[in-house]
């Protein structure tokens, strides 16, 4: 196959959006013919994309908003995101054909990687390859640094996780349980609530859509208040949590990023509780903690192999399923980490 | 005088309020006859109140809101607050007549103190007595722990202080300058702006009432962004600051407490900047740091005696001036720390 010329199927970002992403904001295109070769002297390498990741932060890249830590997508260009890929041809001395890499790639069948530093080689070690964009990738690492580094948890503390069955939340809850905390999660369907309680080991879980009064719901699950809130959603849930925080509580702010640049953003009330309860509210991004990545892989990979944690994935087959899978994130269609399988190997 | 019976003038809290405190929410009452004596065996002591403190947090005690760190005032009772007082008669072994104490007392001429732990003896050491409810009291200590402990400042950082000429802000700005930071303050009149720039040593200052676009004002004064925001006001200023924070910035949340329990509270937008800029927003109360009080007194008292810091006070004469002085806080009438002088000694 190396040296051949192929048609490369791609998912194209059509143009800047407002509001929630829709399937029609992206389209499948059969790209230009592409030569299956990394040009000599370029240091680049050619990969076949196997699994692509649908992550909420990508919504921020669909707006014409340049104030963020990552620039917007370019209209008419291939969507970019995390993926797990196999090296087909390499002009890079550190990679050879057959190597598995994870990092930034394109939503397409094949990608010529010009910035090798955007991906790292992974050792599958009998774990599912898709885990390297989930449990053992950015979402898992976000959970790991957010919980241990930002939340500074102590045994027996009361922990609340929103979007708890999602790519990040499900690991936060399990790490918190292993740490000796009491953990409650919220999610948007009874099926997810059931998974949280019976498969992921949360102490309690509730469907926020069935709670007309979130404050009352939190008081029911946390009569003593909340020490740690792993914030994935913003809005009225955050407002209700603020009222229920305990003294010296901590809020790790991980979600809300999808709201940036939205003109109809709703303000957050109840922030005065930060003072009366002396709460620390800390925004974070996993890429500030990359020095901890090796210890994360060792710890979380180890816990998985020991059967102490589990990880839910929602895998859609085929590159063409990408747009609907991505749009589905924002209505909570996915159960667990949303993955697109482009090719099995 | 000890053993005599006197009429005790008092300022009474009339009843729970909504909105901004008004002078008429309090009234002067000539209290019951009071014996100038601390009852034997009570451990109490009798003080003559010299200086009383008007602090914004007291507004929170005027509402029927019990979710805070301090309970509401009791309608029909004497207002309580920080004061500097002289011991007249004592049944407490640690205090003798003539001692000067500072801490919680009543808005009245004389107070029988039943909870000795609410006040501490102070050594005036040639400093103005009123400073023990200002520069060397709760507001000064709030500035000290808020700046050094919560903001974790580094030399050359960009610091913004709102309500910068107030009891807390004026010291924050001066400590930040001494720490080698670039400091800008906002205040609500040209006179205050002038004091900030020419008497308190701020690098720059602006009148927020003359800025139709706070975001634009902040971009003018902080083209590089803000590392540290000492937050005293909440609302639209906080929203504008959030947009202008630098990566790994810190917001010490000290104000806004006056908004708690308000039904018409406005939500705060732009919180997603906490994530993209990885900002730590930390509420705090000075009383969590009381172990640092001795080092605070030594450091700030020392800086004052060396002439390295100054402190602006707005002293109203007479207990009867209390209600209008307190109400004036909320329209920014005071210039510097608002004090009521009940008696000079």
XYZ file of C-alpha atoms in Angstrom, chain B:
345
model
C -17.658 56.434 87.750
C -17.428 52.725 88.542
C -20.471 51.623 90.472
C -22.530 54.577 89.182
C -25.620 54.146 87.063
C -25.684 55.853 83.662
C -28.004 56.157 80.698
C -26.418 54.251 77.818
C -26.974 55.637 74.326
C -27.339 52.856 71.742
C -27.864 52.350 68.009
C -30.694 49.888 67.496
C -31.269 47.655 64.486
C -34.927 48.224 63.635
C -35.717 45.217 61.461
C -34.708 43.134 58.452
C -34.123 45.024 55.251
C -34.121 44.438 51.529
C -31.753 46.190 49.176
C -29.257 48.764 50.354
C -29.118 49.790 54.044
C -30.557 53.212 54.814
C -29.916 55.507 57.733
C -33.491 54.917 58.888
C -32.921 51.181 59.266
C -31.244 52.043 62.566
C -32.161 54.451 65.350
C -30.626 56.066 68.368
C -32.117 54.976 71.666
C -31.261 56.054 75.152
C -31.032 52.680 76.750
C -31.984 51.467 80.142
C -29.981 52.683 83.087
C -26.813 50.630 83.271
C -24.635 49.989 86.280
C -20.986 50.703 85.603
C -19.774 47.425 86.984
C -18.822 43.931 85.841
C -20.745 41.511 88.072
C -18.535 39.560 90.456
C -17.952 35.951 89.426
C -19.107 36.584 85.855
C -15.655 36.799 84.220
C -17.075 39.691 82.203
C -15.734 43.206 81.822
C -17.249 46.597 81.167
C -15.906 48.792 78.378
C -16.343 52.327 77.173
C -16.510 52.201 73.376
C -14.148 54.639 71.676
C -14.172 53.777 67.965
C -16.694 51.673 66.054
C -16.138 50.159 62.637
C -18.507 50.386 59.661
C -17.891 47.332 57.491
C -19.743 46.189 54.356
C -20.155 42.612 55.644
C -22.590 43.979 58.272
C -25.167 44.392 55.534
C -25.400 40.596 55.430
C -26.454 40.613 59.076
C -29.348 42.955 58.322
C -31.156 40.297 56.312
C -33.169 37.367 57.551
C -30.642 34.975 56.040
C -29.168 32.262 58.235
C -26.910 30.483 55.756
C -23.851 32.599 56.419
C -20.840 32.294 58.696
C -22.338 34.843 61.074
C -25.978 35.094 62.212
C -28.278 38.042 61.420
C -28.770 40.917 63.853
C -31.768 40.638 66.136
C -34.419 43.284 65.336
C -34.754 45.677 68.268
C -31.250 44.943 69.522
C -28.052 46.927 69.558
C -25.947 46.731 66.394
C -22.818 44.663 66.904
C -19.500 45.221 65.190
C -15.786 45.667 65.560
C -14.644 48.370 67.939
C -11.797 49.743 69.998
C -12.771 50.141 73.637
C -11.329 50.999 77.015
C -11.834 48.729 80.011
C -13.611 50.536 82.857
C -14.247 47.724 85.270
C -13.244 44.078 85.027
C -14.078 40.801 86.675
C -11.728 39.152 84.189
C -8.249 38.340 85.508
C -6.590 39.168 82.177
C -7.868 42.735 81.926
C -7.714 45.761 84.180
C -9.211 49.239 83.987
C -7.492 51.400 81.416
C -6.606 48.502 79.133
C -7.441 49.025 75.473
C -9.230 46.144 73.752
C -10.352 45.512 70.189
C -12.944 43.088 68.876
C -16.702 42.596 68.841
C -18.627 45.132 70.843
C -21.952 46.992 70.694
C -22.857 50.223 68.945
C -23.407 51.990 72.256
C -21.472 54.038 74.745
C -20.813 51.220 77.199
C -20.864 47.478 76.729
C -20.694 44.705 79.263
C -18.626 42.041 77.524
C -19.761 38.522 78.373
C -17.582 36.768 75.817
C -14.026 37.908 76.562
C -12.714 35.804 73.679
C -14.391 38.220 71.264
C -11.854 40.929 72.071
C -8.116 41.076 72.532
C -5.951 43.512 74.400
C -4.010 45.873 72.166
C -0.790 47.803 72.769
C -1.279 51.165 71.087
C 2.473 51.813 70.830
C 1.941 55.397 69.660
C -0.349 54.393 66.828
C -3.832 55.911 66.455
C -6.333 53.814 68.435
C -8.752 53.809 65.514
C -6.173 51.864 63.474
C -7.029 48.789 65.532
C -10.299 48.485 63.619
C -8.649 49.467 60.328
C -5.035 49.123 59.294
C -4.246 46.875 62.269
C -7.686 45.293 62.628
C -9.974 43.108 60.571
C -9.735 45.081 57.288
C -5.941 45.286 57.395
C -5.666 41.626 58.295
C -8.059 40.761 55.456
C -5.776 42.609 53.043
C -2.701 40.884 54.500
C -3.922 37.280 54.343
C -5.828 37.864 51.127
C -2.775 39.202 49.365
C 0.003 37.020 50.746
C -1.853 33.780 51.470
C -4.624 33.705 48.874
C -3.124 35.610 45.934
C 0.348 34.005 46.286
C 1.949 37.039 44.609
C 5.173 37.083 42.648
C 7.351 40.075 41.877
C 6.471 41.924 38.657
C 2.955 40.498 38.488
C 0.027 42.636 37.362
C -2.391 43.319 40.215
C -5.838 44.856 40.030
C -7.751 45.993 43.126
C -11.389 47.100 43.066
C -12.818 49.374 45.766
C -9.164 50.285 45.992
C -9.418 53.240 48.343
C -11.536 51.301 50.820
C -10.518 49.858 54.168
C -9.073 46.688 52.619
C -8.151 47.738 49.081
C -5.855 50.586 50.034
C -3.604 48.220 51.991
C -3.689 45.492 49.336
C -2.410 47.972 46.770
C 0.381 49.220 49.006
C 1.494 45.702 49.963
C 1.481 44.753 46.288
C 3.667 47.734 45.422
C 6.101 46.843 48.209
C 6.136 43.299 46.787
C 7.315 44.607 43.407
C 4.024 44.285 41.544
C 2.387 46.644 39.054
C -0.825 47.841 40.699
C -3.958 49.460 39.325
C -6.995 50.343 41.427
C -10.557 51.275 40.638
C -12.718 53.591 42.719
C -15.888 55.609 42.347
C -14.778 59.252 42.257
C -12.020 61.391 40.813
C -10.993 62.382 44.334
C -10.432 58.729 45.243
C -8.560 58.107 42.001
C -6.328 61.038 42.817
C -5.617 59.665 46.297
C -4.816 56.237 44.888
C -2.281 57.657 42.461
C -0.744 60.411 44.533
C -1.073 59.374 48.141
C -1.299 55.589 48.150
C 1.295 54.947 45.453
C -0.772 52.935 42.970
C 0.767 52.868 39.494
C -2.571 53.745 37.929
C -6.175 54.185 38.992
C -9.488 54.842 37.286
C -13.022 55.895 38.121
C -15.237 52.970 37.135
C -18.264 55.257 36.947
C -16.664 57.049 34.013
C -15.986 53.835 32.109
C -18.955 52.735 29.989
C -16.959 49.657 28.937
C -15.083 48.072 31.841
C -13.502 45.472 29.565
C -12.002 48.233 27.440
C -10.810 50.077 30.553
C -9.044 46.984 31.848
C -7.454 46.328 28.459
C -6.148 49.914 28.536
C -4.567 49.531 31.976
C -3.555 45.900 31.561
C -2.666 45.324 27.912
C -0.776 42.210 29.132
C -3.677 41.000 31.298
C -4.148 40.605 35.044
C -2.288 38.083 37.200
C -4.022 38.898 40.476
C -7.433 40.379 41.091
C -8.359 41.339 44.613
C -12.134 41.193 44.246
C -14.100 43.553 46.459
C -17.201 44.308 44.427
C -18.542 41.466 42.273
C -20.974 42.187 39.432
C -19.949 43.616 36.096
C -16.420 44.417 37.283
C -15.801 40.750 38.055
C -17.214 39.787 34.648
C -14.858 42.199 32.900
C -11.877 41.014 34.942
C -12.545 37.358 34.089
C -12.057 38.154 30.406
C -8.754 39.884 31.148
C -7.101 37.352 33.429
C -3.746 35.887 32.472
C -2.925 32.198 32.475
C -2.619 30.825 36.016
C -4.090 34.005 37.453
C -5.620 34.207 40.905
C -8.760 35.937 42.147
C -9.077 36.490 45.887
C -12.784 36.849 46.570
C -13.362 39.179 49.415
C -16.303 41.340 48.421
C -19.661 40.167 47.139
C -20.470 39.006 50.644
C -22.770 41.979 50.904
C -24.840 40.440 48.113
C -25.663 37.254 49.906
C -29.300 36.513 50.462
C -30.332 39.124 47.898
C -33.213 37.946 45.781
C -32.304 40.196 42.868
C -28.735 38.944 42.647
C -27.318 39.136 39.142
C -25.453 36.134 37.796
C -21.794 36.350 36.797
C -20.904 35.630 33.192
C -17.542 34.729 31.655
C -16.656 32.063 34.219
C -15.445 29.792 31.396
C -12.298 31.927 31.480
C -11.467 30.105 34.713
C -10.763 27.082 32.528
C -9.130 28.551 29.462
C -6.844 30.681 31.676
C -6.587 28.076 34.470
C -7.557 30.638 37.062
C -7.914 29.937 40.761
C -10.792 31.831 42.335
C -10.644 31.561 46.085
C -13.077 32.832 48.668
C -11.604 33.516 52.074
C -12.344 34.951 55.479
C -9.664 36.473 57.624
C -10.726 34.533 60.691
C -9.406 31.280 59.212
C -5.906 32.737 59.452
C -5.833 34.073 62.994
C -2.597 32.190 63.709
C -0.956 34.754 61.419
C -2.309 37.744 63.346
C 0.842 38.356 65.442
C 3.107 38.359 62.375
C 0.615 40.637 60.594
C 0.695 43.161 63.458
C 4.454 43.099 63.517
C 4.890 43.445 59.759
C 2.191 45.997 58.981
C 2.738 47.946 62.209
C 6.424 48.034 61.339
C 5.819 49.231 57.776
C 3.589 51.991 59.119
C 6.168 53.158 61.656
C 8.849 53.154 58.959
C 6.626 55.429 56.888
C 6.320 52.870 54.108
C 2.548 52.670 54.199
C -0.196 55.123 54.881
C -3.837 54.584 55.795
C -6.824 56.742 54.959
C -9.641 56.981 57.474
C -12.989 58.737 57.314
C -13.947 59.423 60.921
C -17.446 60.569 61.850
C -17.830 62.114 65.278
C -20.444 60.842 67.708
C -22.381 57.612 68.135
C -25.425 59.289 66.586
C -23.521 59.601 63.282
C -23.366 55.776 63.054
C -26.455 55.102 60.924
C -25.603 57.656 58.248
C -21.931 56.664 58.235
C -22.880 53.019 57.751
C -25.435 53.762 55.020
C -22.844 55.946 53.283
C -20.587 52.914 52.741
C -22.956 51.637 50.086
C -22.931 54.800 48.022
C -19.168 55.175 48.384
C -19.507 58.338 50.470
C -16.576 57.423 52.681
C -13.007 58.080 51.658
C -10.895 55.398 53.232
C -11.851 53.328 56.229
C -15.183 54.449 57.739
C -14.925 54.876 61.504
C -17.328 56.255 64.116
C -15.677 58.021 67.002
C -17.868 57.551 70.079
C -15.367 59.031 72.516
C -11.724 60.005 72.185
C -10.729 58.183 75.332
